[in-house]
PDB file of C-alpha atoms and ligand atoms in Angstrom:
ATOM      1  CA  MET Z   1     -16.314  15.711   1.920  1.00 44.00           C
ATOM      2  CA  ALA Z   2     -13.318  15.451  -0.384  1.00 46.00           C
ATOM      3  CA  ASN Z   3     -11.414  17.813   1.887  1.00 51.00           C
ATOM      4  CA  THR Z   4     -12.221  16.089   5.168  1.00 62.00           C
ATOM      5  CA  LYS Z   5      -9.018  15.385   7.014  1.00 75.00           C
ATOM      6  CA  ILE Z   6      -8.931  11.655   7.589  1.00 78.00           C
ATOM      7  CA  PRO Z   7      -6.832  10.429  10.534  1.00 86.00           C
ATOM      8  CA  HIS Z   8      -3.850   8.347   9.532  1.00 85.00           C
ATOM      9  CA  ALA Z   9      -5.057   5.350  11.543  1.00 89.00           C
ATOM     10  CA  THR Z  10      -8.410   5.470   9.730  1.00 88.00           C
ATOM     11  CA  ALA Z  11      -6.730   5.729   6.337  1.00 85.00           C
ATOM     12  CA  LYS Z  12      -4.641   2.663   7.111  1.00 86.00           C
ATOM     13  CA  ARG Z  13      -7.787   0.644   7.847  1.00 90.00           C
ATOM     14  CA  LEU Z  14      -9.533   1.531   4.580  1.00 87.00           C
ATOM     15  CA  PRO Z  15      -7.837  -1.206   2.508  1.00 87.00           C
ATOM     16  CA  ILE Z  16      -8.847  -3.761   5.157  1.00 90.00           C
ATOM     17  CA  TYR Z  17     -12.488  -2.694   4.917  1.00 90.00           C
ATOM     18  CA  TYR Z  18     -12.245  -2.599   1.160  1.00 89.00           C
ATOM     19  CA  ARG Z  19     -10.879  -6.122   0.878  1.00 87.00           C
ATOM     20  CA  TYR Z  20     -13.599  -7.557   3.112  1.00 91.00           C
ATOM     21  CA  LEU Z  21     -16.370  -5.699   1.301  1.00 90.00           C
ATOM     22  CA  HIS Z  22     -15.045  -7.136  -1.915  1.00 88.00           C
ATOM     23  CA  PHE Z  23     -15.308 -10.570  -0.417  1.00 88.00           C
ATOM     24  CA  LEU Z  24     -18.911  -9.917   0.724  1.00 91.00           C
ATOM     25  CA  SER Z  25     -19.850  -8.566  -2.666  1.00 89.00           C
ATOM     26  CA  ASP Z  26     -18.374 -11.603  -4.431  1.00 89.00           C
ATOM     27  CA  ALA Z  27     -20.360 -13.797  -2.068  1.00 88.00           C
ATOM     28  CA  GLY Z  28     -23.546 -11.970  -3.140  1.00 88.00           C
ATOM     29  CA  LYS Z  29     -24.184 -10.341   0.221  1.00 89.00           C
ATOM     30  CA  GLN Z  30     -26.170  -7.115   0.050  1.00 89.00           C
ATOM     31  CA  ARG Z  31     -25.786  -5.627   3.469  1.00 88.00           C
ATOM     32  CA  VAL Z  32     -23.530  -5.855   6.473  1.00 89.00           C
ATOM     33  CA  SER Z  33     -23.800  -4.533  10.019  1.00 87.00           C
ATOM     34  CA  SER Z  34     -20.923  -2.796  11.750  1.00 84.00           C
ATOM     35  CA  THR Z  35     -20.849  -5.689  14.258  1.00 87.00           C
ATOM     36  CA  GLU Z  36     -20.422  -8.268  11.480  1.00 88.00           C
ATOM     37  CA  LEU Z  37     -17.775  -6.138   9.882  1.00 89.00           C
ATOM     38  CA  ALA Z  38     -16.062  -5.770  13.258  1.00 91.00           C
ATOM     39  CA  ASP Z  39     -15.914  -9.555  13.742  1.00 91.00           C
ATOM     40  CA  ALA Z  40     -14.503 -10.126  10.293  1.00 90.00           C
ATOM     41  CA  VAL Z  41     -11.823  -7.457  10.191  1.00 91.00           C
ATOM     42  CA  LYS Z  42     -10.958  -7.483  13.912  1.00 91.00           C
ATOM     43  CA  VAL Z  43     -11.592  -3.796  14.439  1.00 92.00           C
ATOM     44  CA  ASP Z  44     -14.180  -2.882  17.097  1.00 91.00           C
ATOM     45  CA  SER Z  45     -17.535  -1.676  15.802  1.00 88.00           C
ATOM     46  CA  ALA Z  46     -17.305   1.749  17.472  1.00 89.00           C
ATOM     47  CA  THR Z  47     -14.053   2.382  15.614  1.00 92.00           C
ATOM     48  CA  ILE Z  48     -15.646   1.220  12.371  1.00 90.00           C
ATOM     49  CA  ARG Z  49     -18.613   3.556  12.853  1.00 87.00           C
ATOM     50  CA  ARG Z  50     -16.277   6.431  13.654  1.00 88.00           C
ATOM     51  CA  ASP Z  51     -14.045   5.651  10.670  1.00 88.00           C
ATOM     52  CA  PHE Z  52     -17.068   5.573   8.382  1.00 84.00           C
ATOM     53  CA  SER Z  53     -18.438   8.787   9.860  1.00 83.00           C
ATOM     54  CA  TYR Z  54     -15.492  10.671   8.339  1.00 82.00           C
ATOM     55  CA  PHE Z  55     -16.998   9.885   4.981  1.00 75.00           C
ATOM     56  CA  GLY Z  56     -20.518  11.005   5.858  1.00 70.00           C
ATOM     57  CA  ALA Z  57     -23.492   8.950   7.043  1.00 55.00           C
ATOM     58  CA  LEU Z  58     -23.041   5.806   5.036  1.00 65.00           C
ATOM     59  CA  GLY Z  59     -24.975   3.410   7.269  1.00 67.00           C
ATOM     60  CA  LYS Z  60     -28.616   3.277   8.362  1.00 69.00           C
ATOM     61  CA  ARG Z  61     -29.648   2.306  11.875  1.00 69.00           C
ATOM     62  CA  GLY Z  62     -31.165  -1.171  11.967  1.00 73.00           C
ATOM     63  CA  TYR Z  63     -30.147  -1.837   8.387  1.00 77.00           C
ATOM     64  CA  GLY Z  64     -26.395  -1.684   8.469  1.00 83.00           C
ATOM     65  CA  TYR Z  65     -24.393  -0.803   5.417  1.00 87.00           C
ATOM     66  CA  ASP Z  66     -25.253  -1.439   1.827  1.00 88.00           C
ATOM     67  CA  VAL Z  67     -22.339  -3.537   0.559  1.00 90.00           C
ATOM     68  CA  GLU Z  68     -22.356  -2.292  -3.038  1.00 89.00           C
ATOM     69  CA  ASN Z  69     -22.654   1.383  -2.021  1.00 87.00           C
ATOM     70  CA  LEU Z  70     -19.882   1.055   0.473  1.00 86.00           C
ATOM     71  CA  LEU Z  71     -17.704  -0.871  -1.961  1.00 87.00           C
ATOM     72  CA  ALA Z  72     -18.208   1.706  -4.702  1.00 87.00           C
ATOM     73  CA  PHE Z  73     -17.375   4.423  -2.228  1.00 85.00           C
ATOM     74  CA  PHE Z  74     -14.157   2.777  -1.027  1.00 84.00           C
ATOM     75  CA  ARG Z  75     -13.146   1.874  -4.557  1.00 84.00           C
ATOM     76  CA  LYS Z  76     -13.284   5.525  -5.458  1.00 83.00           C
ATOM     77  CA  THR Z  77     -11.646   6.739  -2.247  1.00 82.00           C
ATOM     78  CA  LEU Z  78      -8.796   4.267  -2.604  1.00 81.00           C
ATOM     79  CA  LYS Z  79      -8.498   5.106  -6.295  1.00 76.00           C
ATOM     80  CA  GLN Z  80      -9.192   1.472  -7.100  1.00 74.00           C
ATOM     81  CA  ASP Z  81     -11.508   2.514  -9.909  1.00 75.00           C
ATOM     82  CA  LYS Z  82      -8.503   3.086 -12.104  1.00 80.00           C
ATOM     83  CA  LEU Z  83      -5.255   1.245 -12.687  1.00 84.00           C
ATOM     84  CA  THR Z  84      -2.229   2.678 -10.915  1.00 89.00           C
ATOM     85  CA  ASN Z  85       1.130   1.844 -12.407  1.00 93.00           C
ATOM     86  CA  VAL Z  86       4.052   1.835 -10.025  1.00 96.00           C
ATOM     87  CA  ALA Z  87       7.772   1.337 -10.562  1.00 98.00           C
ATOM     88  CA  LEU Z  88      10.248  -0.723  -8.591  1.00 98.00           C
ATOM     89  CA  ILE Z  89      13.795   0.483  -8.024  1.00 98.00           C
ATOM     90  CA  GLY Z  90      16.418  -2.159  -7.205  1.00 98.00           C
ATOM     91  CA  VAL Z  91      15.813  -5.669  -8.531  1.00 98.00           C
ATOM     92  CA  GLY Z  92      17.678  -7.657  -5.836  1.00 97.00           C
ATOM     93  CA  ASN Z  93      16.169 -10.465  -3.749  1.00 96.00           C
ATOM     94  CA  LEU Z  94      13.352  -8.435  -2.283  1.00 96.00           C
ATOM     95  CA  GLY Z  95      12.758  -6.566  -5.553  1.00 98.00           C
ATOM     96  CA  HIS Z  96      12.456  -9.866  -7.403  1.00 97.00           C
ATOM     97  CA  ALA Z  97      10.002 -11.188  -4.845  1.00 97.00           C
ATOM     98  CA  LEU Z  98       7.821  -8.100  -5.234  1.00 96.00           C
ATOM     99  CA  LEU Z  99       7.957  -8.300  -9.033  1.00 96.00           C
ATOM    100  CA  ASN Z 100       6.895 -11.889  -8.815  1.00 94.00           C
ATOM    101  CA  TYR Z 101       4.139 -11.065  -6.340  1.00 92.00           C
ATOM    102  CA  ASN Z 102       2.999  -8.078  -8.354  1.00 85.00           C
ATOM    103  CA  PHE Z 103       0.107  -7.368  -6.031  1.00 84.00           C
ATOM    104  CA  HIS Z 104      -2.126 -10.129  -7.337  1.00 75.00           C
ATOM    105  CA  GLN Z 105      -4.783  -9.408  -4.734  1.00 70.00           C
ATOM    106  CA  SER Z 106      -5.548  -6.166  -6.490  1.00 71.00           C
ATOM    107  CA  ASN Z 107      -6.495  -5.724 -10.107  1.00 69.00           C
ATOM    108  CA  ASN Z 108      -5.755  -2.054  -9.853  1.00 82.00           C
ATOM    109  CA  VAL Z 109      -2.139  -1.724  -8.865  1.00 89.00           C
ATOM    110  CA  ARG Z 110       0.707  -3.204 -10.831  1.00 92.00           C
ATOM    111  CA  ILE Z 111       4.434  -2.794 -11.193  1.00 96.00           C
ATOM    112  CA  SER Z 112       4.848  -1.783 -14.808  1.00 94.00           C
ATOM    113  CA  ALA Z 113       8.549  -0.909 -14.833  1.00 96.00           C
ATOM    114  CA  ALA Z 114      11.631  -1.792 -12.812  1.00 98.00           C
ATOM    115  CA  PHE Z 115      15.010  -0.073 -12.650  1.00 98.00           C
ATOM    116  CA  ASP Z 116      18.503  -1.122 -11.661  1.00 98.00           C
ATOM    117  CA  ILE Z 117      22.126  -0.264 -12.381  1.00 98.00           C
ATOM    118  CA  ASN Z 118      23.298  -3.847 -12.788  1.00 98.00           C
ATOM    119  CA  GLU Z 119      23.776  -4.403 -16.494  1.00 97.00           C
ATOM    120  CA  ASP Z 120      23.306  -8.150 -16.123  1.00 97.00           C
ATOM    121  CA  ILE Z 121      19.663  -7.465 -15.443  1.00 97.00           C
ATOM    122  CA  THR Z 122      18.836  -4.230 -17.263  1.00 96.00           C
ATOM    123  CA  GLY Z 123      17.244  -4.797 -20.650  1.00 95.00           C
ATOM    124  CA  THR Z 124      15.675  -8.066 -19.480  1.00 96.00           C
ATOM    125  CA  ILE Z 125      12.113  -8.869 -18.494  1.00 94.00           C
ATOM    126  CA  GLN Z 126      11.658 -10.211 -14.981  1.00 95.00           C
ATOM    127  CA  SER Z 127       8.322 -11.746 -13.979  1.00 94.00           C
ATOM    128  CA  GLY Z 128       6.733  -9.979 -16.933  1.00 92.00           C
ATOM    129  CA  VAL Z 129       8.152  -6.573 -15.990  1.00 94.00           C
ATOM    130  CA  PRO Z 130      10.782  -4.790 -18.109  1.00 94.00           C
ATOM    131  CA  VAL Z 131      13.933  -3.779 -16.209  1.00 96.00           C
ATOM    132  CA  TYR Z 132      15.416  -0.478 -17.395  1.00 96.00           C
ATOM    133  CA  HIS Z 133      18.695   1.146 -16.512  1.00 97.00           C
ATOM    134  CA  MET Z 134      18.518   3.979 -13.969  1.00 97.00           C
ATOM    135  CA  ASN Z 135      19.711   6.283 -16.772  1.00 96.00           C
ATOM    136  CA  ASP Z 136      16.317   5.774 -18.429  1.00 96.00           C
ATOM    137  CA  MET Z 137      14.305   6.300 -15.270  1.00 96.00           C
ATOM    138  CA  LYS Z 138      13.197   9.853 -15.893  1.00 94.00           C
ATOM    139  CA  GLU Z 139      12.059   9.124 -19.425  1.00 94.00           C
ATOM    140  CA  GLN Z 140      10.189   5.951 -18.505  1.00 94.00           C
ATOM    141  CA  LEU Z 141       8.439   7.410 -15.451  1.00 95.00           C
ATOM    142  CA  THR Z 142       7.311  10.345 -17.557  1.00 92.00           C
ATOM    143  CA  VAL Z 143       6.116   8.268 -20.515  1.00 89.00           C
ATOM    144  CA  GLN Z 144       4.296   5.812 -18.260  1.00 91.00           C
ATOM    145  CA  GLN Z 145       2.998   8.584 -15.981  1.00 91.00           C
ATOM    146  CA  ILE Z 146       4.305   6.804 -12.909  1.00 96.00           C
ATOM    147  CA  GLU Z 147       4.316   8.808  -9.680  1.00 96.00           C
ATOM    148  CA  ILE Z 148       4.723   6.012  -7.145  1.00 97.00           C
ATOM    149  CA  VAL Z 149       7.779   3.836  -6.662  1.00 98.00           C
ATOM    150  CA  ILE Z 150       8.796   0.928  -4.495  1.00 98.00           C
ATOM    151  CA  LEU Z 151      12.314   1.310  -3.178  1.00 98.00           C
ATOM    152  CA  THR Z 152      14.324  -1.895  -2.730  1.00 98.00           C
ATOM    153  CA  VAL Z 153      17.896  -0.676  -3.271  1.00 98.00           C
ATOM    154  CA  PRO Z 154      20.680  -1.281  -0.702  1.00 97.00           C
ATOM    155  CA  ALA Z 155      20.442   1.055   2.318  1.00 96.00           C
ATOM    156  CA  PRO Z 156      23.751   2.852   1.638  1.00 97.00           C
ATOM    157  CA  VAL Z 157      22.426   4.204  -1.687  1.00 98.00           C
ATOM    158  CA  ALA Z 158      18.802   4.712  -0.586  1.00 98.00           C
ATOM    159  CA  GLN Z 159      19.142   8.457   0.012  1.00 98.00           C
ATOM    160  CA  GLU Z 160      20.953   9.242  -3.223  1.00 97.00           C
ATOM    161  CA  VAL Z 161      18.406   7.205  -5.212  1.00 97.00           C
ATOM    162  CA  THR Z 162      15.621   8.995  -3.316  1.00 98.00           C
ATOM    163  CA  ASN Z 163      17.096  12.352  -4.325  1.00 97.00           C
ATOM    164  CA  GLU Z 164      16.984  11.271  -7.962  1.00 96.00           C
ATOM    165  CA  LEU Z 165      13.372  10.163  -7.555  1.00 97.00           C
ATOM    166  CA  VAL Z 166      12.411  13.475  -5.997  1.00 97.00           C
ATOM    167  CA  GLU Z 167      14.146  15.303  -8.800  1.00 95.00           C
ATOM    168  CA  VAL Z 168      12.150  13.502 -11.481  1.00 93.00           C
ATOM    169  CA  GLY Z 169       8.901  14.325  -9.684  1.00 95.00           C
ATOM    170  CA  VAL Z 170       7.946  11.105  -7.885  1.00 97.00           C
ATOM    171  CA  LYS Z 171       5.106  11.760  -5.399  1.00 97.00           C
ATOM    172  CA  GLY Z 172       5.098   8.627  -3.264  1.00 98.00           C
ATOM    173  CA  ILE Z 173       7.730   6.141  -2.131  1.00 98.00           C
ATOM    174  CA  LEU Z 174       7.109   2.763  -0.536  1.00 98.00           C
ATOM    175  CA  ASN Z 175      10.411   2.413   1.260  1.00 98.00           C
ATOM    176  CA  PHE Z 176      11.518  -1.155   1.951  1.00 97.00           C
ATOM    177  CA  THR Z 177      15.045  -0.103   2.920  1.00 96.00           C
ATOM    178  CA  PRO Z 178      15.859   0.187   6.634  1.00 94.00           C
ATOM    179  CA  LEU Z 179      17.020   3.770   6.037  1.00 95.00           C
ATOM    180  CA  ARG Z 180      14.679   6.582   7.072  1.00 95.00           C
ATOM    181  CA  ILE Z 181      14.929   8.592   3.870  1.00 97.00           C
ATOM    182  CA  THR Z 182      14.599  12.365   3.776  1.00 97.00           C
ATOM    183  CA  VAL Z 183      12.194  13.925   1.280  1.00 98.00           C
ATOM    184  CA  PRO Z 184      10.609  17.350   0.798  1.00 98.00           C
ATOM    185  CA  ASN Z 185       7.064  17.646   2.135  1.00 96.00           C
ATOM    186  CA  THR Z 186       5.625  17.331  -1.362  1.00 95.00           C
ATOM    187  CA  VAL Z 187       6.587  13.657  -1.342  1.00 98.00           C
ATOM    188  CA  ARG Z 188       4.980  11.012   0.838  1.00 97.00           C
ATOM    189  CA  VAL Z 189       6.885   8.042   2.217  1.00 97.00           C
ATOM    190  CA  GLN Z 190       5.513   4.792   3.642  1.00 96.00           C
ATOM    191  CA  ASN Z 191       8.131   2.685   5.409  1.00 96.00           C
ATOM    192  CA  VAL Z 192       7.980  -1.103   5.346  1.00 95.00           C
ATOM    193  CA  ASP Z 193      10.833  -2.503   7.375  1.00 92.00           C
ATOM    194  CA  LEU Z 194      10.358  -6.263   7.420  1.00 91.00           C
ATOM    195  CA  THR Z 195      13.280  -6.927   9.763  1.00 91.00           C
ATOM    196  CA  ASN Z 196      11.920  -4.389  12.188  1.00 90.00           C
ATOM    197  CA  GLU Z 197       8.437  -5.929  12.065  1.00 91.00           C
ATOM    198  CA  LEU Z 198       9.844  -9.369  12.751  1.00 93.00           C
ATOM    199  CA  GLN Z 199      11.934  -8.107  15.659  1.00 93.00           C
ATOM    200  CA  THR Z 200       8.892  -6.346  17.096  1.00 91.00           C
ATOM    201  CA  LEU Z 201       6.897  -9.564  16.849  1.00 92.00           C
ATOM    202  CA  ILE Z 202       9.653 -11.515  18.604  1.00 93.00           C
ATOM    203  CA  TYR Z 203       9.830  -8.848  21.317  1.00 91.00           C
ATOM    204  CA  PHE Z 204       6.072  -8.879  21.932  1.00 89.00           C
ATOM    205  CA  LEU Z 205       5.885 -12.660  21.962  1.00 91.00           C
ATOM    206  CA  ASP Z 206       8.698 -12.793  24.466  1.00 88.00           C
ATOM    207  CA  LYS Z 207       7.249 -10.063  26.686  1.00 86.00           C
ATOM    208  CA  PHE Z 208       3.520 -10.628  26.486  1.00 84.00           C
ATOM    209  CA  GLY Z 209       2.932 -14.029  24.909  1.00 81.00           C
ATOM    210  CA  SER Z 210       0.431 -14.360  22.108  1.00 74.00           C
ATOM    211  CA  HIS Z 211      -2.086 -11.815  23.432  1.00 67.00           C
ATOM    212  CA  ASN Z 212      -2.609  -8.871  21.128  1.00 64.00           C
ATOM    213  CA  GLU Z 213      -1.896  -5.473  22.584  1.00 53.00           C
ATOM    214  CA  ASN Z 214      -5.337  -4.171  21.614  1.00 51.00           C
ATOM    215  CA  ASP Z 215      -7.419  -7.168  22.665  1.00 46.00           C
TER     216      ASP Z 215
HETATM  217  P1  LIG S   1      17.801  -7.348  -1.157  1.00 96.70           P
HETATM  218  O1  LIG S   1      18.328  -6.283  -0.242  1.00 96.70           O
HETATM  219  O2  LIG S   1      16.573  -6.910  -1.902  1.00 96.70           O
HETATM  220  O3  LIG S   1      17.704  -8.704  -0.579  1.00 96.70           O
HETATM  221  P2  LIG S   1      20.189  -8.097  -2.601  1.00 96.70           P
HETATM  222  O4  LIG S   1      20.899  -8.452  -1.371  1.00 96.70           O
HETATM  223  O5  LIG S   1      19.953  -9.143  -3.641  1.00 96.70           O
HETATM  224  O6  LIG S   1      18.820  -7.423  -2.362  1.00 96.70           O
HETATM  225  P3  LIG S   1      21.243  -5.472  -2.777  1.00 96.70           P
HETATM  226  O7  LIG S   1      22.717  -5.334  -2.732  1.00 96.70           O
HETATM  227  O8  LIG S   1      20.447  -5.096  -1.575  1.00 96.70           O
HETATM  228  O9  LIG S   1      20.922  -6.908  -3.290  1.00 96.70           O
HETATM  229  O10 LIG S   1      20.731  -4.629  -4.033  1.00 96.70           O
HETATM  230  C1  LIG S   1      19.424  -4.638  -4.456  1.00 96.70           C
HETATM  231  C2  LIG S   1      19.388  -4.238  -5.917  1.00 96.70           C
HETATM  232  O11 LIG S   1      19.595  -2.807  -6.027  1.00 96.70           O
HETATM  233  C3  LIG S   1      20.467  -4.893  -6.765  1.00 96.70           C
HETATM  234  O12 LIG S   1      19.869  -5.478  -7.913  1.00 96.70           O
HETATM  235  C4  LIG S   1      21.397  -3.737  -7.139  1.00 96.70           C
HETATM  236  O13 LIG S   1      21.964  -3.904  -8.418  1.00 96.70           O
HETATM  237  C5  LIG S   1      20.445  -2.558  -7.114  1.00 96.70           C
HETATM  238  N1  LIG S   1      21.122  -1.255  -6.940  1.00 96.70           N
HETATM  239  C6  LIG S   1      22.244  -0.971  -6.267  1.00 96.70           C
HETATM  240  N2  LIG S   1      22.541   0.335  -6.330  1.00 96.70           N
HETATM  241  C7  LIG S   1      21.557   0.911  -7.074  1.00 96.70           C
HETATM  242  C8  LIG S   1      21.291   2.240  -7.522  1.00 96.70           C
HETATM  243  N3  LIG S   1      22.090   3.256  -7.201  1.00 96.70           N
HETATM  244  N4  LIG S   1      20.206   2.438  -8.287  1.00 96.70           N
HETATM  245  C9  LIG S   1      19.392   1.412  -8.614  1.00 96.70           C
HETATM  246  N5  LIG S   1      19.582   0.146  -8.234  1.00 96.70           N
HETATM  247  C10 LIG S   1      20.659  -0.117  -7.476  1.00 96.70           C
END
C-alpha cells in the first residue's frame, strides 16, 4: 500500500478530508458515510469512495467509515503524527504574514526558522520565530533537520535563492513567488500564486457568474 501511486488530485484532497474528520472526531462522532462526507467537504461521494480506495478498503457497506480509524490513517499518511519544522525565506510583507499565521490550524507544522539578507531584521525574533541571515541557512537547516521551506523572496532573486536551497539539500519548496522556479527532479515544488488565484476568480466571476465550474 505504501507504494501505491496516488493521483495528484486525490493527494490534494487528503488535507480537506483530514480536517473534516478532525472536526467529526472532536464532536464525538464515531462514523460517517461517504454521502455525509461529500456534503461537508463538497466533493462528490463517488470521488470520495475512489480516493479512499487508493488506500485500501477503509469503509464498510451500510456502515460508512469509522471516524477514528480513518483519522488515524490520514494522520499517518499526511505525516501529521509528527511535528514538521519548516523554514521561511524572505521576511517581507507576505513572509511576515505567514510567520504571524504560523499554520495555527495544524499542531503539526510550524515555521521554526526564518531567513533574510536584510540586517535590520536578521538576529531578531518575529512572531516568535528567529530570523537568521542567509549566511547561516545551511547550518540552521542542518541542525534543525529542516527539509521544507516557504519561499517569499522577491521574484528577481527567487531562482538564485532556490539554487542555494537545492544546494543545501532542501526537498520541498512552497513557492509564493510568481516565478516558476527550476529545480532538479529530487526537489518538489508547490506553487501558490495569490495574485494569479485572485485574477482567476475575477475572470470566472466575470465570465460565468458565481456558479462553480464543477457544480
Ligand atoms: P512581499 O513581496 O512579501 O510583499 P516586500 O514587498 O515587503 O515583500 P520584497 O522586496 O518582496 O519585500 O522582499 C521580501 C523579503 O525578501 C525582504 O525582507 C527582503 O529583504 C528579502 N530578500 C531579498 N533578497 C533576498 C535574498 N537573496 N535572500 C533572502 N531574502 C531576501
